[in-house]
CSV table of C-alpha atoms in Angstrom, one decimal:
chain,number,residue,atom,x,y,z
A,904,UNK,CA,-14.1,154.7,-28.8
A,905,UNK,CA,-12.3,156.7,-26.6
A,906,UNK,CA,-13.9,156.3,-23.3
A,907,UNK,CA,-13.7,152.0,-23.8
A,908,UNK,CA,-9.6,152.3,-24.0
A,909,UNK,CA,-8.3,149.1,-22.2
A,910,UNK,CA,-6.7,150.0,-18.6
A,911,UNK,CA,-2.9,149.4,-19.4
A,912,UNK,CA,-0.6,147.8,-16.6
A,913,UNK,CA,3.1,148.9,-17.3
A,914,UNK,CA,4.9,145.6,-17.4
A,915,UNK,CA,6.9,144.9,-14.3
A,916,UNK,CA,8.6,142.1,-12.3
A,917,UNK,CA,8.2,141.4,-8.3
A,918,UNK,CA,9.8,138.8,-7.0
A,919,UNK,CA,12.2,137.0,-3.7
A,920,UNK,CA,15.1,134.4,-3.9
A,921,UNK,CA,14.5,132.6,-0.7
A,922,UNK,CA,17.8,132.0,1.0
A,923,UNK,CA,18.5,129.0,3.4
A,924,UNK,CA,16.0,129.7,5.8
A,925,UNK,CA,13.3,129.4,3.4
A,926,UNK,CA,10.2,131.4,2.8
A,927,UNK,CA,9.9,134.2,5.5
A,928,UNK,CA,6.6,135.5,6.6
A,929,UNK,CA,7.9,139.5,6.4
A,930,UNK,CA,9.1,139.0,3.0
A,931,UNK,CA,5.7,137.3,1.9
A,932,UNK,CA,3.9,140.2,3.1
A,933,UNK,CA,6.4,143.3,1.4
A,934,UNK,CA,6.4,141.0,-1.7
A,935,UNK,CA,2.2,141.0,-1.8
A,936,UNK,CA,2.4,144.7,-1.3
A,937,UNK,CA,4.7,145.1,-4.7
A,938,UNK,CA,2.8,143.1,-6.8
A,939,UNK,CA,-0.3,145.1,-6.0
A,940,UNK,CA,1.2,148.9,-6.2
A,941,UNK,CA,-0.8,149.7,-9.4
A,942,UNK,CA,1.0,152.9,-9.9
A,943,UNK,CA,4.1,151.6,-11.8
A,944,UNK,CA,5.4,154.4,-13.7
A,945,UNK,CA,6.2,153.2,-17.8
A,946,UNK,CA,9.8,155.2,-17.3
A,947,UNK,CA,11.8,154.1,-14.2
A,948,UNK,CA,10.8,152.8,-11.0
A,949,UNK,CA,12.5,150.0,-8.6
A,950,UNK,CA,11.3,149.0,-5.2
A,951,UNK,CA,13.2,146.7,-2.9
A,952,UNK,CA,13.4,145.9,0.9
A,953,UNK,CA,16.5,146.5,3.4
A,954,UNK,CA,16.0,144.1,6.3
A,955,UNK,CA,17.1,144.6,9.7
A,956,UNK,CA,19.8,142.0,10.0
A,957,UNK,CA,22.2,141.5,13.3
A,958,UNK,CA,25.9,140.8,12.7
A,959,UNK,CA,29.1,140.1,14.7
A,960,UNK,CA,30.0,143.7,14.0
A,961,UNK,CA,26.7,145.2,14.4
A,962,UNK,CA,23.2,145.8,12.9
A,963,UNK,CA,22.8,146.1,9.3
A,964,UNK,CA,20.4,146.7,6.6
A,965,UNK,CA,20.5,144.1,3.8
A,966,UNK,CA,18.5,143.4,0.4
A,967,UNK,CA,19.5,140.2,-0.4
A,968,UNK,CA,17.5,137.6,-0.5
A,969,UNK,CA,14.7,140.1,0.3
A,970,UNK,CA,11.5,141.2,-2.0
A,971,UNK,CA,12.2,143.7,-5.2
A,972,UNK,CA,10.3,145.3,-7.8
A,973,UNK,CA,11.1,147.1,-11.1
A,974,UNK,CA,9.9,148.1,-14.4
A,975,UNK,CA,11.2,146.4,-17.1
A,976,UNK,CA,11.6,149.0,-19.6
A,977,UNK,CA,15.3,149.9,-18.1
A,978,UNK,CA,17.4,147.1,-18.6
A,979,UNK,CA,20.2,148.6,-16.4
A,980,UNK,CA,18.1,148.1,-13.1
A,981,UNK,CA,18.9,144.5,-12.5
A,982,UNK,CA,22.5,145.4,-12.7
A,983,UNK,CA,21.8,148.2,-10.0
A,984,UNK,CA,19.8,145.4,-8.1
A,985,UNK,CA,22.6,143.0,-8.3
A,986,UNK,CA,25.0,145.6,-6.9
A,987,UNK,CA,23.0,146.4,-3.8
A,988,UNK,CA,22.9,142.8,-2.9
A,989,UNK,CA,26.7,143.2,-2.4
A,990,UNK,CA,26.7,146.2,0.2
A,991,UNK,CA,25.0,147.0,3.3
A,992,UNK,CA,24.0,150.0,5.1
A,993,UNK,CA,25.1,150.7,8.8
A,994,UNK,CA,23.0,152.1,11.3
A,995,UNK,CA,25.6,154.4,12.3
A,996,UNK,CA,27.3,157.6,10.9
A,997,UNK,CA,30.8,156.6,12.7
A,998,UNK,CA,32.7,154.9,10.0
A,999,UNK,CA,35.4,152.4,11.3
A,1000,UNK,CA,38.9,152.9,9.9
A,1001,UNK,CA,39.9,150.2,7.8
A,1002,UNK,CA,36.4,148.7,7.7
A,1003,UNK,CA,34.5,146.7,5.0
A,1004,UNK,CA,34.3,148.8,1.8
A,1005,UNK,CA,31.1,147.4,1.1
A,1006,UNK,CA,29.4,148.9,4.4
A,1007,UNK,CA,27.6,152.5,3.8
A,1008,UNK,CA,27.8,154.9,6.3
A,1009,UNK,CA,25.3,157.7,7.3
A,1010,UNK,CA,22.9,157.3,4.0
A,1011,UNK,CA,19.3,157.3,3.7
A,1012,UNK,CA,17.9,154.3,4.5
A,1013,UNK,CA,20.0,154.3,7.9
A,1014,UNK,CA,18.7,157.4,8.9
A,1015,UNK,CA,14.9,156.4,8.2
A,1016,UNK,CA,15.3,153.7,10.7
A,1017,UNK,CA,17.2,155.5,13.4
A,1018,UNK,CA,14.4,158.8,12.9
A,1019,UNK,CA,11.5,156.2,12.4
A,1020,UNK,CA,10.1,158.4,9.8
A,1021,UNK,CA,10.4,158.4,5.9
A,1022,UNK,CA,13.2,160.0,4.1
A,1023,UNK,CA,12.7,161.5,0.9
A,1024,UNK,CA,15.5,163.1,-1.4
A,1025,UNK,CA,13.9,164.9,-4.4
A,1026,UNK,CA,17.7,165.5,-6.1
A,1027,UNK,CA,19.8,162.2,-6.3
A,1028,UNK,CA,22.6,164.4,-7.4
A,1029,UNK,CA,22.9,166.0,-3.5
A,1030,UNK,CA,24.1,162.0,-2.6
A,1031,UNK,CA,26.3,161.7,-5.8
A,1032,UNK,CA,29.3,159.8,-4.6
A,1033,UNK,CA,28.6,156.7,-3.4
A,1034,UNK,CA,28.8,153.5,-5.7
A,1035,UNK,CA,24.8,153.1,-5.5
A,1036,UNK,CA,23.7,156.5,-5.9
A,1037,UNK,CA,26.3,156.6,-8.7
A,1038,UNK,CA,24.7,153.7,-10.2
A,1039,UNK,CA,21.3,154.8,-9.9
A,1040,UNK,CA,22.1,158.1,-12.0
A,1041,UNK,CA,23.4,156.1,-14.4
A,1042,UNK,CA,19.7,154.3,-14.5
A,1043,UNK,CA,18.2,157.9,-15.0
A,1044,UNK,CA,16.3,157.7,-11.9
A,1045,UNK,CA,16.4,161.1,-10.2
A,1046,UNK,CA,14.7,160.9,-6.8
A,1047,UNK,CA,13.9,158.3,-3.6
A,1048,UNK,CA,12.1,157.4,-0.7
A,1049,UNK,CA,12.9,155.4,2.1
A,1050,UNK,CA,10.2,154.2,4.2
A,1051,UNK,CA,10.7,152.4,7.5
A,1052,UNK,CA,8.8,149.4,7.9
A,1053,UNK,CA,7.2,148.1,11.2
A,1054,UNK,CA,5.3,145.0,12.0
A,1055,UNK,CA,3.2,145.2,15.3
A,1056,UNK,CA,5.7,144.9,17.2
A,1057,UNK,CA,8.7,146.1,16.0
A,1058,UNK,CA,10.8,147.5,13.2
A,1059,UNK,CA,11.8,144.9,10.5
A,1060,UNK,CA,13.7,147.4,7.5
A,1061,UNK,CA,13.5,150.0,5.0
A,1062,UNK,CA,11.5,149.9,2.1
A,1063,UNK,CA,13.6,152.0,-0.6
A,1064,UNK,CA,11.4,153.5,-3.5
A,1065,UNK,CA,13.6,154.8,-6.6
A,1066,UNK,CA,12.1,156.6,-9.7
A,1067,UNK,CA,12.7,159.1,-12.5
A,1068,UNK,CA,10.5,161.6,-11.5
A,1069,UNK,CA,9.5,163.4,-8.0
A,1070,UNK,CA,5.8,163.8,-9.3
A,1071,UNK,CA,5.3,159.9,-9.2
A,1072,UNK,CA,6.3,159.3,-5.9
A,1073,UNK,CA,3.1,160.9,-3.8
A,1074,UNK,CA,0.8,158.0,-5.3
A,1075,UNK,CA,3.6,155.3,-4.9
A,1076,UNK,CA,3.7,156.2,-1.4
A,1077,UNK,CA,0.0,156.0,-0.9
A,1078,UNK,CA,-0.6,152.8,-2.7
A,1079,UNK,CA,2.6,151.1,-1.0
A,1080,UNK,CA,1.3,152.7,2.6
A,1081,UNK,CA,-2.3,151.2,1.7
A,1082,UNK,CA,-0.8,147.5,0.1
A,1083,UNK,CA,1.5,147.1,3.5
A,1084,UNK,CA,-1.2,148.0,6.0
A,1085,UNK,CA,-3.3,145.4,4.3
A,1086,UNK,CA,-0.5,142.8,5.2
A,1087,UNK,CA,0.1,144.3,8.9
A,1088,UNK,CA,2.7,146.5,7.7
A,1089,UNK,CA,3.3,150.0,8.8
A,1090,UNK,CA,5.8,152.9,7.6
A,1091,UNK,CA,5.3,155.1,10.9
A,1092,UNK,CA,5.2,153.4,14.5
A,1093,UNK,CA,1.7,152.1,15.2
A,1094,UNK,CA,0.6,153.8,18.3
A,1095,UNK,CA,0.9,151.1,20.5
A,1096,UNK,CA,4.8,151.3,20.3
A,1097,UNK,CA,4.3,155.0,21.3
A,1098,UNK,CA,4.1,156.1,24.7
A,1099,UNK,CA,3.6,159.9,26.3
A,1100,UNK,CA,6.7,161.2,27.3
A,1101,UNK,CA,8.4,161.7,30.5
A,1102,UNK,CA,7.0,165.0,31.1
A,1103,UNK,CA,3.4,164.1,30.8
A,1104,UNK,CA,2.1,163.7,34.1
A,1105,UNK,CA,-1.8,163.3,35.9
A,1106,UNK,CA,-4.6,161.6,33.8
A,1107,UNK,CA,-3.6,161.6,30.2
A,1108,UNK,CA,-6.5,160.0,29.1
A,1109,UNK,CA,-9.0,162.7,30.7
A,1110,UNK,CA,-6.7,164.8,29.0
A,1111,UNK,CA,-7.1,163.4,25.8
A,1112,UNK,CA,-11.3,163.5,26.1
A,1113,UNK,CA,-10.8,167.1,27.2
A,1114,UNK,CA,-8.9,168.0,24.1
A,1115,UNK,CA,-10.8,166.1,21.6
A,1116,UNK,CA,-14.1,167.5,22.8
A,1117,UNK,CA,-13.1,170.8,22.3
A,1118,UNK,CA,-11.2,170.2,18.7
A,1119,UNK,CA,-14.5,169.4,17.6
A,1120,UNK,CA,-16.3,172.1,19.1
A,1121,UNK,CA,-13.3,174.2,17.1
A,1122,UNK,CA,-13.8,173.0,13.5
A,1123,UNK,CA,-17.8,173.0,13.6
A,1124,UNK,CA,-18.2,176.2,15.4
A,1125,UNK,CA,-15.8,177.8,12.8
A,1126,UNK,CA,-16.1,175.4,9.7
A,1127,UNK,CA,-12.4,174.5,9.8
A,1128,UNK,CA,-12.0,171.7,7.0
A,1129,UNK,CA,-9.3,169.9,9.1
A,1130,UNK,CA,-8.4,170.5,13.0
A,1131,UNK,CA,-5.7,167.7,14.9
A,1132,UNK,CA,-4.1,167.9,17.9
A,1133,UNK,CA,-0.4,166.4,18.8
A,1134,UNK,CA,2.0,165.6,21.4
A,1135,UNK,CA,5.3,164.5,22.1
A,1136,UNK,CA,5.9,160.9,22.4
A,1137,UNK,CA,8.6,158.2,23.2
A,1138,UNK,CA,9.5,155.2,21.4
A,1139,UNK,CA,9.0,152.6,24.0
A,1140,UNK,CA,10.5,149.6,21.9
A,1141,UNK,CA,13.6,151.4,21.6
A,1142,UNK,CA,16.9,151.3,23.9
A,1143,UNK,CA,17.5,154.9,22.7
A,1144,UNK,CA,14.2,156.8,23.4
A,1145,UNK,CA,13.6,159.4,20.7
A,1146,UNK,CA,11.0,162.3,20.9
A,1147,UNK,CA,8.3,161.9,18.3
A,1148,UNK,CA,5.2,164.2,17.7
A,1149,UNK,CA,2.4,161.9,17.9
A,1150,UNK,CA,-1.0,163.0,17.1
A,1151,UNK,CA,-4.0,162.6,19.3
A,1152,UNK,CA,-7.1,163.3,17.9
A,1153,UNK,CA,-8.0,164.7,14.4
A,1154,UNK,CA,-11.4,165.9,13.1
A,1155,UNK,CA,-12.6,166.6,9.6
A,1156,UNK,CA,-15.4,168.6,7.9
A,1157,UNK,CA,-14.2,167.6,4.0
A,1158,UNK,CA,-16.5,166.2,1.5
A,1159,UNK,CA,-16.4,162.3,1.8
A,1160,UNK,CA,-17.1,162.0,-2.2
A,1161,UNK,CA,-13.1,163.7,-3.1
A,1162,UNK,CA,-14.7,166.3,-5.2
A,1163,UNK,CA,-12.5,169.2,-4.2
A,1164,UNK,CA,-8.7,169.5,-3.4
A,1165,UNK,CA,-9.3,169.5,0.3
A,1166,UNK,CA,-10.6,166.0,0.3
A,1167,UNK,CA,-7.0,165.1,-0.4
A,1168,UNK,CA,-5.8,166.8,2.9
A,1169,UNK,CA,-7.9,164.8,4.9
A,1170,UNK,CA,-5.9,161.3,2.8
A,1171,UNK,CA,-2.9,162.7,3.6
A,1172,UNK,CA,-3.2,163.2,7.1
A,1173,UNK,CA,-4.9,160.1,7.4
A,1174,UNK,CA,-1.6,158.8,6.3
A,1175,UNK,CA,0.6,160.7,8.5
A,1176,UNK,CA,0.0,160.4,12.3
A,1177,UNK,CA,3.9,160.5,13.8
A,1178,UNK,CA,6.4,163.4,13.2
A,1179,UNK,CA,10.3,163.6,14.2
A,1180,UNK,CA,11.2,166.0,16.6
A,1181,UNK,CA,14.6,165.5,15.7
A,1182,UNK,CA,14.8,166.6,12.2
A,1183,UNK,CA,15.0,169.4,9.7
A,1184,UNK,CA,11.6,169.1,8.1
A,1185,UNK,CA,9.8,168.6,10.8
A,1186,UNK,CA,6.7,171.4,9.7
A,1187,UNK,CA,4.5,173.9,11.4
A,1188,UNK,CA,3.7,171.6,14.4
A,1189,UNK,CA,7.1,170.9,15.6
A,1190,UNK,CA,8.1,175.2,14.8
A,1191,UNK,CA,5.2,176.0,16.9
A,1192,UNK,CA,5.8,173.3,19.7
A,1193,UNK,CA,9.4,174.6,20.3
A,1194,UNK,CA,8.7,178.5,20.5
A,1195,UNK,CA,5.2,178.2,22.2
A,1196,UNK,CA,4.0,180.8,19.7
A,1197,UNK,CA,0.8,180.5,17.4
A,1198,UNK,CA,1.8,180.1,13.7
A,1199,UNK,CA,0.3,181.3,10.3
A,1200,UNK,CA,1.1,179.5,7.1
A,1201,UNK,CA,-1.1,181.0,4.2
A,1202,UNK,CA,-0.3,178.1,1.5
A,1203,UNK,CA,1.5,174.8,3.3
A,1204,UNK,CA,2.7,174.0,0.1
A,1205,UNK,CA,5.3,176.6,0.3
A,1206,UNK,CA,6.3,176.7,3.6
A,1207,UNK,CA,9.9,176.1,4.0
A,1208,UNK,CA,9.8,173.9,6.7
A,1209,UNK,CA,8.0,171.0,4.8
A,1210,UNK,CA,11.0,169.0,3.4
A,1211,UNK,CA,11.4,165.6,2.4
A,1212,UNK,CA,8.1,163.8,2.6
A,1213,UNK,CA,6.1,166.6,4.0
A,1214,UNK,CA,6.8,168.5,0.8
A,1215,UNK,CA,5.8,165.5,-1.3
A,1216,UNK,CA,2.4,164.6,0.6
A,1217,UNK,CA,1.6,168.4,0.8
A,1218,UNK,CA,2.4,169.3,-2.7
A,1219,UNK,CA,-1.8,168.9,-3.2
A,1220,UNK,CA,-3.1,170.6,-0.4
A,1221,UNK,CA,-2.8,174.2,-1.1
A,1222,UNK,CA,-4.4,175.7,1.8
A,1223,UNK,CA,-4.1,177.9,4.9
A,1224,UNK,CA,-2.4,176.2,8.1
A,1225,UNK,CA,-2.8,177.9,11.9
A,1226,UNK,CA,-1.3,175.8,14.8
A,1227,UNK,CA,-1.3,177.4,18.9
A,1228,UNK,CA,0.5,175.5,21.3
A,1229,UNK,CA,-1.0,175.2,24.4
A,1230,UNK,CA,-1.2,173.2,27.7
A,1231,UNK,CA,-3.3,171.1,30.0
A,1232,UNK,CA,-3.9,171.4,33.7
A,1233,UNK,CA,-3.9,167.2,33.4
A,1234,UNK,CA,-0.6,166.7,31.2
A,1235,UNK,CA,2.0,168.3,33.7
A,1236,UNK,CA,5.0,169.8,31.8
A,1237,UNK,CA,3.9,168.6,28.6
A,1238,UNK,CA,2.8,170.8,25.8
A,1239,UNK,CA,0.2,170.1,23.0
A,1240,UNK,CA,-0.3,171.8,19.6
A,1241,UNK,CA,-3.9,172.4,17.8
A,1242,UNK,CA,-3.4,172.5,14.1
A,1243,UNK,CA,-6.4,173.8,11.9
A,1244,UNK,CA,-6.3,173.9,8.0
A,1245,UNK,CA,-8.9,175.9,6.2
A,1246,UNK,CA,-9.6,175.8,2.5
A,1247,UNK,CA,-8.1,179.1,0.1
A,1248,UNK,CA,-10.5,181.7,-0.4
A,1249,UNK,CA,-11.9,181.7,-4.1
């Protein structure tokens, strides 16, 4: 009877209260994504959407009247949700004297919006001291992800995911990204919102074609599992431009059947095509671009610069990584980075 056990879906709730404005298209999409995430851990999880809202005192992140979902095994999660509805996050580290005590400054949800990149904290105790974090710890939640959510034209807010065990983060990240994509939403800026940095001059499209051809030749001739190219971009939809590493092209020869762990590497990098340049957790590519020197990492899972979301996503990809910084005559002063991944020797 072992192989005929029924598939068990843990009990959970996912719903959204409509405010005075009535049903909202973005909320409907996120609620649908929450309901279709199947990897809800039995132990502890809560997901909720914090929406960007303009107020008289600035832009805030609010979760009231927005979608949320949680496992029913912990009744205290309901209290946590109710408390969240009483607070908001400010998109600034500057604390205003005598300001409203329910406004939280300098927190990971705001950072995820400002950096346009997911925030991951694997030990929630590092943020102890704020009301919502302390309450989350009481609910036996130990780690979280903050995922910025983008429509086709702009950032709409951030999705908060709290869980009890860090090992659940990766699968939830992958499923949530897939379900959001089905609804037309993204957790990294769509490429159409990015533009080459100002240092890029000349024929950019010609450079891309030449780089793509060189990448394919290198990967095929040396039997490299995965190769990809990164270049500096800027957000075209923000008043304050922020530098990002955007993936130009990638080329992979991993098995399409997923029989080896190197196929996981391809799945990982298909999901991550933008990296921030203004964070500590930028990985090997940003270090290579900064030093303009080649760098080798024999096991990317142990690479010290892989923190936050990079640490979570690289957990199943124990392979060697090599990165080299080059310059194209068609791209002016803008450098680009070739990044290669090789399977470990058996």
